[in-house]
Amino acid sequence: MHFGSGVPTVEVADLKDDDFLLDVREDDEWQAGHAEGALHIPISEFVARYGELTEAAPQDGKVNVICRSGGRSAQVAMYLVQQGIDAVNVDGGMQVWAAAGRPVVTDEGKQGFVL
């Protein structure tokens, strides 16, 4: 499946618990609630912090990029694909993640919410 102009996508239901997840939402959104274990690099800081992703991402694995609804993550996923990284946009973002009953937590490990 593809989003917009050829951005590869993945459905929330197809993600496994140990899949690598990159959350590109801003700090206030992340603090309200996020997927446990996700790497957080806000889109506004992404280029400057790109090295953090390349260090954390699995060498031969896929980078699943998520935001609130899928727009920002589609931009980042396309950028990563252009850099030769196997990246996909999580269709529907954290809104679909939460609606599917996937856990949303705060940094303290408490129940979070999608802002």
PDB file of N, CA, C and O in Angstrom, residues 20-59:
ATOM      1  N   PHE A  20      10.735  -1.636  15.223  1.00  0.00           N
ATOM      2  CA  PHE A  20      11.338  -0.337  15.526  1.00  0.00           C
ATOM      3  C   PHE A  20      10.380   0.779  15.128  1.00  0.00           C
ATOM      4  O   PHE A  20       9.894   0.812  13.998  1.00  0.00           O
ATOM      5  N   LEU A  21      10.122   1.695  16.065  1.00  0.00           N
ATOM      6  CA  LEU A  21       9.165   2.776  15.847  1.00  0.00           C
ATOM      7  C   LEU A  21       9.837   4.121  16.106  1.00  0.00           C
ATOM      8  O   LEU A  21      10.443   4.328  17.156  1.00  0.00           O
ATOM      9  N   LEU A  22       9.749   5.022  15.135  1.00  0.00           N
ATOM     10  CA  LEU A  22      10.269   6.384  15.248  1.00  0.00           C
ATOM     11  C   LEU A  22       9.096   7.340  15.336  1.00  0.00           C
ATOM     12  O   LEU A  22       8.287   7.427  14.413  1.00  0.00           O
ATOM     13  N   ASP A  23       8.986   8.054  16.456  1.00  0.00           N
ATOM     14  CA  ASP A  23       7.903   9.017  16.686  1.00  0.00           C
ATOM     15  C   ASP A  23       8.442  10.412  16.385  1.00  0.00           C
ATOM     16  O   ASP A  23       9.395  10.863  17.010  1.00  0.00           O
ATOM     17  N   VAL A  24       7.833  11.103  15.400  1.00  0.00           N
ATOM     18  CA  VAL A  24       8.328  12.413  14.977  1.00  0.00           C
ATOM     19  C   VAL A  24       7.442  13.566  15.455  1.00  0.00           C
ATOM     20  O   VAL A  24       7.567  14.690  14.988  1.00  0.00           O
ATOM     21  N   ARG A  25       6.534  13.276  16.426  1.00  0.00           N
ATOM     22  CA  ARG A  25       5.690  14.346  16.969  1.00  0.00           C
ATOM     23  C   ARG A  25       6.516  15.276  17.854  1.00  0.00           C
ATOM     24  O   ARG A  25       7.626  14.947  18.264  1.00  0.00           O
ATOM     25  N   GLU A  26       5.968  16.413  18.165  1.00  0.00           N
ATOM     26  CA  GLU A  26       6.672  17.399  18.990  1.00  0.00           C
ATOM     27  C   GLU A  26       6.659  16.986  20.463  1.00  0.00           C
ATOM     28  O   GLU A  26       5.921  16.086  20.865  1.00  0.00           O
ATOM     29  N   ASP A  27       7.481  17.654  21.273  1.00  0.00           N
ATOM     30  CA  ASP A  27       7.675  17.278  22.673  1.00  0.00           C
ATOM     31  C   ASP A  27       6.379  17.213  23.474  1.00  0.00           C
ATOM     32  O   ASP A  27       6.181  16.284  24.257  1.00  0.00           O
ATOM     33  N   ASP A  28       5.480  18.193  23.291  1.00  0.00           N
ATOM     34  CA  ASP A  28       4.242  18.186  24.083  1.00  0.00           C
ATOM     35  C   ASP A  28       3.374  16.980  23.733  1.00  0.00           C
ATOM     36  O   ASP A  28       2.745  16.374  24.605  1.00  0.00           O
ATOM     37  N   GLU A  29       3.368  16.589  22.466  1.00  0.00           N
ATOM     38  CA  GLU A  29       2.604  15.417  22.042  1.00  0.00           C
ATOM     39  C   GLU A  29       3.204  14.136  22.638  1.00  0.00           C
ATOM     40  O   GLU A  29       2.488  13.259  23.123  1.00  0.00           O
ATOM     41  N   TRP A  30       4.524  14.041  22.583  1.00  0.00           N
ATOM     42  CA  TRP A  30       5.242  12.881  23.136  1.00  0.00           C
ATOM     43  C   TRP A  30       4.974  12.756  24.630  1.00  0.00           C
ATOM     44  O   TRP A  30       4.698  11.664  25.127  1.00  0.00           O
ATOM     45  N   GLN A  31       5.064  13.873  25.354  1.00  0.00           N
ATOM     46  CA  GLN A  31       4.887  13.836  26.805  1.00  0.00           C
ATOM     47  C   GLN A  31       3.471  13.423  27.198  1.00  0.00           C
ATOM     48  O   GLN A  31       3.267  12.783  28.227  1.00  0.00           O
ATOM     49  N   ALA A  32       2.472  13.754  26.370  1.00  0.00           N
ATOM     50  CA  ALA A  32       1.091  13.364  26.659  1.00  0.00           C
ATOM     51  C   ALA A  32       0.935  11.847  26.576  1.00  0.00           C
ATOM     52  O   ALA A  32       0.204  11.253  27.375  1.00  0.00           O
ATOM     53  N   GLY A  33       1.623  11.229  25.628  1.00  0.00           N
ATOM     54  CA  GLY A  33       1.564   9.788  25.488  1.00  0.00           C
ATOM     55  C   GLY A  33       2.191   9.309  24.202  1.00  0.00           C
ATOM     56  O   GLY A  33       2.098   9.977  23.181  1.00  0.00           O
ATOM     57  N   HIS A  34       2.864   8.161  24.286  1.00  0.00           N
ATOM     58  CA  HIS A  34       3.552   7.597  23.129  1.00  0.00           C
ATOM     59  C   HIS A  34       3.582   6.074  23.226  1.00  0.00           C
ATOM     60  O   HIS A  34       3.222   5.507  24.259  1.00  0.00           O
ATOM     61  N   ALA A  35       4.004   5.455  22.155  1.00  0.00           N
ATOM     62  CA  ALA A  35       4.181   4.004  22.151  1.00  0.00           C
ATOM     63  C   ALA A  35       5.437   3.676  22.949  1.00  0.00           C
ATOM     64  O   ALA A  35       6.488   4.289  22.749  1.00  0.00           O
ATOM     65  N   GLU A  36       5.300   2.726  23.851  1.00  0.00           N
ATOM     66  CA  GLU A  36       6.435   2.330  24.677  1.00  0.00           C
ATOM     67  C   GLU A  36       7.562   1.804  23.793  1.00  0.00           C
ATOM     68  O   GLU A  36       7.335   1.040  22.859  1.00  0.00           O
ATOM     69  N   GLY A  37       8.781   2.262  24.064  1.00  0.00           N
ATOM     70  CA  GLY A  37       9.941   1.801  23.320  1.00  0.00           C
ATOM     71  C   GLY A  37      10.241   2.562  22.046  1.00  0.00           C
ATOM     72  O   GLY A  37      11.245   2.305  21.390  1.00  0.00           O
ATOM     73  N   ALA A  38       9.383   3.501  21.678  1.00  0.00           N
ATOM     74  CA  ALA A  38       9.621   4.281  20.454  1.00  0.00           C
ATOM     75  C   ALA A  38      10.796   5.233  20.644  1.00  0.00           C
ATOM     76  O   ALA A  38      11.068   5.689  21.760  1.00  0.00           O
ATOM     77  N   LEU A  39      11.484   5.538  19.564  1.00  0.00           N
ATOM     78  CA  LEU A  39      12.517   6.579  19.560  1.00  0.00           C
ATOM     79  C   LEU A  39      11.831   7.889  19.214  1.00  0.00           C
ATOM     80  O   LEU A  39      11.062   7.954  18.254  1.00  0.00           O
ATOM     81  N   HIS A  40      12.095   8.924  20.011  1.00  0.00           N
ATOM     82  CA  HIS A  40      11.449  10.214  19.778  1.00  0.00           C
ATOM     83  C   HIS A  40      12.444  11.215  19.211  1.00  0.00           C
ATOM     84  O   HIS A  40      13.425  11.581  19.865  1.00  0.00           O
ATOM     85  N   ILE A  41      12.196  11.637  17.984  1.00  0.00           N
ATOM     86  CA  ILE A  41      12.945  12.736  17.362  1.00  0.00           C
ATOM     87  C   ILE A  41      11.908  13.621  16.671  1.00  0.00           C
ATOM     88  O   ILE A  41      11.376  13.250  15.628  1.00  0.00           O
ATOM     89  N   PRO A  42      11.584  14.776  17.271  1.00  0.00           N
ATOM     90  CA  PRO A  42      10.572  15.651  16.661  1.00  0.00           C
ATOM     91  C   PRO A  42      10.961  16.050  15.238  1.00  0.00           C
ATOM     92  O   PRO A  42      12.141  16.262  14.942  1.00  0.00           O
ATOM     93  N   ILE A  43       9.972  16.159  14.362  1.00  0.00           N
ATOM     94  CA  ILE A  43      10.240  16.525  12.977  1.00  0.00           C
ATOM     95  C   ILE A  43      10.980  17.861  12.902  1.00  0.00           C
ATOM     96  O   ILE A  43      11.834  18.057  12.043  1.00  0.00           O
ATOM     97  N   SER A  44      10.708  18.773  13.834  1.00  0.00           N
ATOM     98  CA  SER A  44      11.366  20.088  13.828  1.00  0.00           C
ATOM     99  C   SER A  44      12.861  19.987  14.130  1.00  0.00           C
ATOM    100  O   SER A  44      13.607  20.918  13.852  1.00  0.00           O
ATOM    101  N   GLU A  45      13.311  18.861  14.687  1.00  0.00           N
ATOM    102  CA  GLU A  45      14.725  18.663  15.026  1.00  0.00           C
ATOM    103  C   GLU A  45      15.340  17.513  14.228  1.00  0.00           C
ATOM    104  O   GLU A  45      16.490  17.140  14.459  1.00  0.00           O
ATOM    105  N   PHE A  46      14.570  16.954  13.296  1.00  0.00           N
ATOM    106  CA  PHE A  46      14.965  15.694  12.676  1.00  0.00           C
ATOM    107  C   PHE A  46      16.301  15.758  11.942  1.00  0.00           C
ATOM    108  O   PHE A  46      17.149  14.885  12.131  1.00  0.00           O
ATOM    109  N   VAL A  47      16.502  16.752  11.119  1.00  0.00           N
ATOM    110  CA  VAL A  47      17.741  16.810  10.337  1.00  0.00           C
ATOM    111  C   VAL A  47      18.953  16.939  11.263  1.00  0.00           C
ATOM    112  O   VAL A  47      19.947  16.231  11.093  1.00  0.00           O
ATOM    113  N   ALA A  48      18.844  17.790  12.287  1.00  0.00           N
ATOM    114  CA  ALA A  48      19.952  17.991  13.220  1.00  0.00           C
ATOM    115  C   ALA A  48      20.242  16.733  14.043  1.00  0.00           C
ATOM    116  O   ALA A  48      21.387  16.502  14.449  1.00  0.00           O
ATOM    117  N   ARG A  49      19.222  15.923  14.286  1.00  0.00           N
ATOM    118  CA  ARG A  49      19.375  14.743  15.144  1.00  0.00           C
ATOM    119  C   ARG A  49      19.357  13.430  14.360  1.00  0.00           C
ATOM    120  O   ARG A  49      19.226  12.355  14.941  1.00  0.00           O
ATOM    121  N   TYR A  50      19.543  13.505  13.052  1.00  0.00           N
ATOM    122  CA  TYR A  50      19.490  12.343  12.175  1.00  0.00           C
ATOM    123  C   TYR A  50      20.417  11.216  12.648  1.00  0.00           C
ATOM    124  O   TYR A  50      20.078  10.041  12.568  1.00  0.00           O
ATOM    125  N   GLY A  51      21.582  11.576  13.160  1.00  0.00           N
ATOM    126  CA  GLY A  51      22.551  10.580  13.629  1.00  0.00           C
ATOM    127  C   GLY A  51      22.003   9.697  14.740  1.00  0.00           C
ATOM    128  O   GLY A  51      22.382   8.532  14.855  1.00  0.00           O
ATOM    129  N   GLU A  52      21.109  10.249  15.562  1.00  0.00           N
ATOM    130  CA  GLU A  52      20.497   9.446  16.623  1.00  0.00           C
ATOM    131  C   GLU A  52      19.690   8.298  16.031  1.00  0.00           C
ATOM    132  O   GLU A  52      19.664   7.190  16.568  1.00  0.00           O
ATOM    133  N   LEU A  53      19.020   8.575  14.922  1.00  0.00           N
ATOM    134  CA  LEU A  53      18.238   7.528  14.265  1.00  0.00           C
ATOM    135  C   LEU A  53      19.159   6.462  13.693  1.00  0.00           C
ATOM    136  O   LEU A  53      18.936   5.275  13.901  1.00  0.00           O
ATOM    137  N   THR A  54      20.200   6.873  12.982  1.00  0.00           N
ATOM    138  CA  THR A  54      21.071   5.888  12.343  1.00  0.00           C
ATOM    139  C   THR A  54      21.785   5.024  13.388  1.00  0.00           C
ATOM    140  O   THR A  54      22.085   3.866  13.125  1.00  0.00           O
ATOM    141  N   GLU A  55      22.029   5.562  14.577  1.00  0.00           N
ATOM    142  CA  GLU A  55      22.644   4.773  15.646  1.00  0.00           C
ATOM    143  C   GLU A  55      21.656   3.799  16.265  1.00  0.00           C
ATOM    144  O   GLU A  55      22.016   2.685  16.630  1.00  0.00           O
ATOM    145  N   ALA A  56      20.398   4.208  16.400  1.00  0.00           N
ATOM    146  CA  ALA A  56      19.401   3.400  17.113  1.00  0.00           C
ATOM    147  C   ALA A  56      18.674   2.402  16.226  1.00  0.00           C
ATOM    148  O   ALA A  56      18.239   1.350  16.698  1.00  0.00           O
ATOM    149  N   ALA A  57      18.528   2.719  14.957  1.00  0.00           N
ATOM    150  CA  ALA A  57      17.733   1.872  14.056  1.00  0.00           C
ATOM    151  C   ALA A  57      18.437   0.547  13.796  1.00  0.00           C
ATOM    152  O   ALA A  57      19.663   0.483  13.718  1.00  0.00           O
ATOM    153  N   PRO A  58      17.663  -0.524  13.644  1.00  0.00           N
ATOM    154  CA  PRO A  58      18.268  -1.822  13.313  1.00  0.00           C
ATOM    155  C   PRO A  58      18.932  -1.752  11.945  1.00  0.00           C
ATOM    156  O   PRO A  58      18.367  -1.182  11.017  1.00  0.00           O
ATOM    157  N   GLN A  59      20.118  -2.315  11.829  1.00  0.00           N
ATOM    158  CA  GLN A  59      20.895  -2.202  10.590  1.00  0.00           C
ATOM    159  C   GLN A  59      20.160  -2.737   9.367  1.00  0.00           C
ATOM    160  O   GLN A  59      20.167  -2.127   8.317  1.00  0.00           O
TER     161      GLN A  59
END
